[in-house]
Amino acid sequence: MKNDKKPRRYKIINISLIALIVITWIVVYGITGLPGAYAWFALKLVFPFLGLAGILLNLTLLIILFFNKKKINNTLIGLLVCTILTLHLVLTMNIAQLPYPSRIQQVQPSVTVNWPLAEQTVVGWGGDSIHSNLPHAIWPSERWAYDLVMEPYNTGSTNLEDYGIWSKEVLSPTSGTIIAAYDNEPDIVPGTEDIHSMEGNHVYLQLEETGTYLLLNHLKQDSVTVKVGDHVNTGDVLGRVGNSGSTSEPHLHIHHQRQNPIKALHPILAEGLPLYFKSTDTDPMPVKGTVVNITAPPD
């Protein structure tokens, strides 16, 4: 009886892992909101490493079973299942550049706000597609995020002053309440990896219109002009553009999400929401490379 229980146990484990893979993919494509975000997190950041551990375990078992002249069928199946888990590394490493599967037409609420800068701006990354928004579209919370720069940019210089957007005022895109305001983090040298956090100095705003949240990251040290609890109106100065956090050069990151970012377990475990802009000379959702000019003052 003991010899029968082990193969049965291995079979149950293998079937359970296969079911877990299938269900997780179904949740990602079939359920919006936090369940989909958590499932995507598992696919990209849990499954590959679980699979690698399983491969090592099954290879060890294969060697033991081989020298003991015992059946290896279930162990081979386990090795195959763990290999399938590990193949999710193509998502983790962006070898397979797959956007988080959230359809813009089906996600609500979207918001349309004013442009957060007063001067001509270039969209470094933005839009709905993986081509125009690669660093963001692969994550649930940043599905429709933007990185904004100004000429000159992408210069390769290590001097912050050589970048056009450095120290430009960041304006509140809409009215709302400040839920987070932080500017103690030093700005890093462009092109380095001396980061202290992912978001760097930041201001987070809860919108009056929808109760959802705007996140503005990578601000300049000691530049934030608001504090938690402040009510701001469209066009109010929030701070200045810096180079703090996970950033290769000075730029402003902005995105819209449903969940309160200061209560989330992890920054990517949130549901990103569409973000559109008005009073500019471009499409409401400008894409990478778009030059944006303001056509009307804040309303």
Short mmCIF file of C-alpha atoms in Angstrom, two decimals:
data_model
loop_
_atom_site.label_atom_id
_atom_site.label_comp_id
_atom_site.label_asym_id
_atom_site.label_seq_id
_atom_site.Cartn_x
_atom_site.Cartn_y
_atom_site.Cartn_z
CA MET A 1 0.00 0.00 0.00
CA LYS A 2 2.80 2.42 0.83
CA ASN A 3 4.29 1.98 -2.65
CA ASP A 4 0.91 2.86 -4.20
CA LYS A 5 0.45 6.04 -2.18
CA LYS A 6 3.58 7.81 -3.42
CA PRO A 7 2.75 7.58 -7.17
CA ARG A 8 -0.81 8.69 -6.40
CA ARG A 9 0.52 11.64 -4.41
CA TYR A 10 2.85 12.68 -7.24
CA LYS A 11 -0.03 12.41 -9.71
CA ILE A 12 -2.26 14.63 -7.55
CA ILE A 13 0.52 17.22 -7.25
CA ASN A 14 1.09 17.26 -11.01
CA ILE A 15 -2.63 17.56 -11.79
CA SER A 16 -2.97 20.35 -9.23
CA LEU A 17 -0.08 22.30 -10.76
CA ILE A 18 -1.54 21.94 -14.26
CA ALA A 19 -4.93 23.11 -12.97
CA LEU A 20 -3.24 26.06 -11.22
CA ILE A 21 -1.56 27.16 -14.47
CA VAL A 22 -4.78 26.93 -16.47
CA ILE A 23 -6.93 28.69 -13.83
CA THR A 24 -4.41 31.51 -13.44
CA TRP A 25 -4.41 32.23 -17.17
CA ILE A 26 -8.21 32.12 -17.19
CA VAL A 27 -8.34 34.65 -14.35
CA VAL A 28 -5.89 36.98 -16.14
CA TYR A 29 -7.96 37.04 -19.32
CA GLY A 30 -11.41 36.61 -17.81
CA ILE A 31 -11.53 38.64 -14.60
CA THR A 32 -10.73 42.34 -14.29
CA GLY A 33 -9.62 44.18 -11.20
CA LEU A 34 -7.40 42.87 -8.43
CA PRO A 35 -7.92 39.14 -9.17
CA GLY A 36 -6.41 39.67 -12.61
CA ALA A 37 -3.58 41.77 -11.19
CA TYR A 38 -2.70 39.13 -8.61
CA ALA A 39 -2.86 36.37 -11.22
CA TRP A 40 -0.54 38.34 -13.53
CA PHE A 41 1.87 38.85 -10.63
CA ALA A 42 1.89 35.08 -10.08
CA LEU A 43 2.55 34.36 -13.77
CA LYS A 44 5.48 36.77 -14.00
CA LEU A 45 7.06 36.66 -10.56
CA VAL A 46 6.00 33.43 -8.82
CA PHE A 47 5.53 30.64 -11.37
CA PRO A 48 9.02 30.85 -12.96
CA PHE A 49 10.84 30.49 -9.65
CA LEU A 50 8.44 27.84 -8.37
CA GLY A 51 9.14 25.96 -11.59
CA LEU A 52 12.91 26.26 -11.22
CA ALA A 53 12.71 24.85 -7.69
CA GLY A 54 10.51 22.02 -8.98
CA ILE A 55 12.94 21.19 -11.78
CA LEU A 56 15.81 20.83 -9.30
CA LEU A 57 13.67 18.66 -7.04
CA ASN A 58 12.48 16.41 -9.87
CA LEU A 59 15.96 16.02 -11.33
CA THR A 60 17.20 14.93 -7.91
CA LEU A 61 14.34 12.43 -7.63
CA LEU A 62 15.05 11.10 -11.12
CA ILE A 63 18.64 10.37 -10.21
CA ILE A 64 17.62 8.62 -7.00
CA LEU A 65 14.90 6.57 -8.71
CA PHE A 66 17.17 5.64 -11.60
CA PHE A 67 19.88 4.20 -9.35
CA ASN A 68 17.24 2.42 -7.25
CA LYS A 69 15.69 1.00 -10.44
CA LYS A 70 12.23 2.37 -9.68
CA LYS A 71 9.55 3.79 -11.98
CA ILE A 72 10.16 7.36 -13.06
CA ASN A 73 6.98 8.11 -15.05
CA ASN A 74 5.37 10.45 -12.52
CA THR A 75 8.67 12.21 -11.88
CA LEU A 76 9.11 12.80 -15.61
CA ILE A 77 5.62 14.28 -15.77
CA GLY A 78 6.46 16.45 -12.77
CA LEU A 79 9.61 17.63 -14.54
CA LEU A 80 7.53 18.55 -17.58
CA VAL A 81 4.99 20.47 -15.50
CA CYS A 82 7.74 22.38 -13.70
CA THR A 83 9.33 23.18 -17.03
CA ILE A 84 6.02 24.70 -18.17
CA LEU A 85 5.99 26.80 -15.00
CA THR A 86 9.55 27.93 -15.64
CA LEU A 87 8.73 28.93 -19.22
CA HIS A 88 6.88 31.90 -17.74
CA LEU A 89 10.36 33.44 -17.47
CA VAL A 90 9.76 34.69 -21.01
CA LEU A 91 7.19 37.04 -19.46
CA THR A 92 9.39 37.98 -16.53
CA MET A 93 12.34 38.86 -18.77
CA ASN A 94 10.13 40.48 -21.46
CA ILE A 95 11.32 38.03 -24.08
CA ALA A 96 7.63 37.64 -24.85
CA GLN A 97 6.47 41.25 -24.75
CA LEU A 98 2.88 40.71 -23.74
CA PRO A 99 0.83 43.62 -22.38
CA TYR A 100 -1.33 43.08 -19.36
CA PRO A 101 -4.56 41.90 -21.04
CA SER A 102 -6.92 44.66 -19.94
CA ARG A 103 -9.04 46.15 -22.72
CA ILE A 104 -9.25 49.90 -22.62
CA GLN A 105 -12.86 49.93 -23.86
CA GLN A 106 -14.02 47.75 -20.97
CA VAL A 107 -12.19 49.39 -18.06
CA GLN A 108 -13.93 52.14 -16.10
CA PRO A 109 -13.75 54.73 -14.78
CA SER A 110 -11.44 56.55 -17.13
CA VAL A 111 -10.68 60.21 -16.48
CA THR A 112 -9.78 63.16 -18.66
CA VAL A 113 -7.52 65.70 -16.97
CA ASN A 114 -5.29 68.65 -17.78
CA TRP A 115 -1.68 68.26 -18.87
CA PRO A 116 0.63 68.30 -15.80
CA LEU A 117 3.28 70.57 -17.36
CA ALA A 118 3.08 74.12 -18.69
CA GLU A 119 5.61 73.85 -21.53
CA GLN A 120 6.01 71.82 -24.71
CA THR A 121 6.48 68.17 -23.72
CA VAL A 122 7.46 64.93 -25.44
CA VAL A 123 5.82 61.63 -24.54
CA GLY A 124 8.66 59.23 -23.77
CA TRP A 125 6.30 56.31 -23.23
CA GLY A 126 2.51 56.29 -23.39
CA GLY A 127 -0.55 54.80 -25.00
CA ASP A 128 -2.41 51.52 -25.13
CA SER A 129 0.01 49.32 -27.10
CA ILE A 130 3.13 47.42 -26.10
CA HIS A 131 5.04 49.17 -28.89
CA SER A 132 4.37 52.68 -27.60
CA ASN A 133 4.31 51.89 -23.89
CA LEU A 134 6.52 48.87 -23.23
CA PRO A 135 7.78 49.59 -19.68
CA HIS A 136 4.26 50.24 -18.40
CA ALA A 137 1.83 48.14 -20.42
CA ILE A 138 3.30 44.91 -19.04
CA TRP A 139 2.12 45.75 -15.48
CA PRO A 140 -1.50 45.95 -14.25
CA SER A 141 -1.18 49.18 -12.25
CA GLU A 142 0.72 51.08 -14.96
CA ARG A 143 -1.20 49.72 -17.96
CA TRP A 144 -1.84 53.27 -19.30
CA ALA A 145 0.97 55.19 -17.58
CA TYR A 146 3.04 57.95 -19.20
CA ASP A 147 6.67 59.00 -18.97
CA LEU A 148 7.07 62.65 -20.00
CA VAL A 149 10.25 64.47 -21.04
CA MET A 150 11.26 67.76 -22.67
CA GLU A 151 13.93 68.65 -25.20
CA PRO A 152 16.77 67.97 -24.80
CA TYR A 153 16.35 64.41 -23.53
CA ASN A 154 18.07 61.06 -24.00
CA THR A 155 21.37 62.92 -24.20
CA GLY A 156 23.48 60.44 -22.26
CA SER A 157 24.74 63.25 -20.06
CA THR A 158 25.39 62.64 -16.37
CA ASN A 159 24.46 66.27 -15.54
CA LEU A 160 20.87 66.75 -14.46
CA GLU A 161 20.83 70.31 -15.81
CA ASP A 162 21.42 68.98 -19.34
CA TYR A 163 17.87 67.64 -19.49
CA GLY A 164 15.07 69.96 -20.56
CA ILE A 165 12.48 68.75 -18.07
CA TRP A 166 14.75 68.97 -15.04
CA SER A 167 13.19 71.09 -12.27
CA LYS A 168 10.11 72.08 -14.30
CA GLU A 169 6.97 72.75 -12.26
CA VAL A 170 4.49 69.88 -12.00
CA LEU A 171 0.88 71.09 -12.03
CA SER A 172 -2.09 69.28 -10.59
CA PRO A 173 -3.99 67.80 -13.56
CA THR A 174 -7.30 68.03 -11.72
CA SER A 175 -8.83 68.80 -8.33
CA GLY A 176 -8.60 66.40 -5.43
CA THR A 177 -7.03 65.57 -2.09
CA ILE A 178 -3.37 64.81 -1.47
CA ILE A 179 -2.99 61.36 0.13
CA ALA A 180 0.82 61.12 -0.10
CA ALA A 181 3.57 63.71 -0.50
CA TYR A 182 7.24 62.79 -0.20
CA ASP A 183 10.43 64.55 -1.32
CA ASN A 184 13.27 63.37 0.97
CA GLU A 185 14.93 61.08 -1.56
CA PRO A 186 18.05 62.36 -3.36
CA ASP A 187 18.06 62.72 -7.13
CA ILE A 188 20.40 60.21 -8.74
CA VAL A 189 22.97 60.67 -11.50
CA PRO A 190 21.33 59.95 -14.89
CA GLY A 191 22.10 56.51 -16.24
CA THR A 192 23.06 55.00 -12.89
CA GLU A 193 21.34 52.35 -10.81
CA ASP A 194 21.83 54.04 -7.44
CA ILE A 195 18.11 53.93 -6.71
CA HIS A 196 16.52 54.15 -3.27
CA SER A 197 12.96 53.23 -4.27
CA MET A 198 10.91 52.50 -7.38
CA GLU A 199 8.75 55.63 -7.31
CA GLY A 200 11.19 58.12 -5.81
CA ASN A 201 9.80 61.43 -4.58
CA HIS A 202 6.11 61.59 -5.35
CA VAL A 203 2.66 63.09 -4.92
CA TYR A 204 -0.47 60.95 -4.91
CA LEU A 205 -3.84 62.56 -5.50
CA GLN A 206 -7.34 61.17 -4.87
CA LEU A 207 -9.65 62.59 -7.51
CA GLU A 208 -12.86 64.36 -6.56
CA GLU A 209 -14.63 63.17 -9.68
CA THR A 210 -14.17 59.41 -9.31
CA GLY A 211 -12.47 58.67 -5.99
CA THR A 212 -9.67 57.00 -7.94
CA TYR A 213 -5.99 57.96 -7.76
CA LEU A 214 -3.36 59.80 -9.80
CA LEU A 215 0.28 59.00 -9.07
CA LEU A 216 3.07 61.41 -10.05
CA ASN A 217 6.58 60.04 -9.49
CA HIS A 218 10.31 60.87 -9.79
CA LEU A 219 10.00 64.39 -8.41
CA LYS A 220 12.93 66.56 -7.35
CA GLN A 221 14.22 66.36 -3.81
CA ASP A 222 12.82 69.08 -1.49
CA SER A 223 10.52 70.39 -4.22
CA VAL A 224 7.06 69.15 -3.19
CA THR A 225 4.82 72.07 -2.23
CA VAL A 226 1.83 70.17 -0.84
CA LYS A 227 1.19 67.95 2.16
CA VAL A 228 -1.13 65.09 3.00
CA GLY A 229 -4.70 66.29 3.48
CA ASP A 230 -4.36 69.37 1.25
CA HIS A 231 -7.10 70.03 -1.28
CA VAL A 232 -5.68 71.12 -4.64
CA ASN A 233 -7.30 72.62 -7.71
CA THR A 234 -6.41 72.09 -11.34
CA GLY A 235 -3.19 73.94 -12.16
CA ASP A 236 -1.87 74.17 -8.59
CA VAL A 237 1.86 73.53 -8.31
CA LEU A 238 2.64 70.14 -6.73
CA GLY A 239 6.43 70.12 -7.02
CA ARG A 240 9.19 69.94 -9.62
CA VAL A 241 10.42 67.22 -11.98
CA GLY A 242 13.46 65.37 -10.66
CA ASN A 243 15.39 62.16 -11.14
CA SER A 244 14.60 60.20 -8.00
CA GLY A 245 13.66 56.55 -7.82
CA SER A 246 13.99 53.99 -10.61
CA THR A 247 14.72 56.32 -13.51
CA SER A 248 17.34 56.58 -16.24
CA GLU A 249 16.99 60.35 -16.70
CA PRO A 250 14.80 63.22 -15.44
CA HIS A 251 11.18 62.67 -16.39
CA LEU A 252 7.67 62.78 -14.95
CA HIS A 253 5.80 59.52 -14.52
CA ILE A 254 2.02 59.74 -14.19
CA HIS A 255 -0.67 57.08 -14.07
CA HIS A 256 -4.24 56.48 -12.91
CA GLN A 257 -5.35 53.52 -10.79
CA ARG A 258 -8.35 52.29 -8.84
CA GLN A 259 -6.76 51.27 -5.52
CA ASN A 260 -5.24 53.52 -2.88
CA PRO A 261 -1.46 53.20 -3.52
CA ILE A 262 -0.45 53.74 0.10
CA LYS A 263 -2.55 50.74 1.19
CA ALA A 264 -1.48 48.32 -1.54
CA LEU A 265 0.67 45.28 -0.68
CA HIS A 266 2.94 46.10 -3.63
CA PRO A 267 2.98 48.96 -6.18
CA ILE A 268 2.09 46.67 -9.10
CA LEU A 269 -0.81 45.02 -7.26
CA ALA A 270 -3.41 47.52 -8.38
CA GLU A 271 -5.76 47.96 -11.33
CA GLY A 272 -4.55 50.60 -13.75
CA LEU A 273 -7.22 52.79 -15.34
CA PRO A 274 -7.26 54.78 -18.60
CA LEU A 275 -5.98 58.35 -18.41
CA TYR A 276 -6.78 60.95 -21.07
CA PHE A 277 -5.76 64.61 -21.46
CA LYS A 278 -7.62 67.69 -22.64
CA SER A 279 -6.60 71.19 -23.71
CA THR A 280 -3.67 69.97 -25.81
CA ASP A 281 -3.01 69.83 -29.55
CA THR A 282 -2.75 66.00 -29.64
CA ASP A 283 -4.94 62.94 -29.21
CA PRO A 284 -6.43 62.55 -25.72
CA MET A 285 -4.15 59.53 -25.15
CA PRO A 286 -0.83 60.57 -26.75
CA VAL A 287 1.66 57.84 -27.63
CA LYS A 288 5.42 57.57 -27.57
CA GLY A 289 7.16 60.34 -29.51
CA THR A 290 4.19 62.73 -29.52
CA VAL A 291 5.05 66.41 -29.03
CA VAL A 292 2.43 67.98 -26.78
CA ASN A 293 1.57 71.69 -26.61
CA ILE A 294 -0.96 73.28 -24.27
CA THR A 295 -3.83 74.98 -26.11
CA ALA A 296 -5.81 76.32 -23.14
CA PRO A 297 -5.12 77.35 -19.54
CA PRO A 298 -6.17 75.02 -16.71
CA ASP A 299 -9.94 74.98 -16.26
#
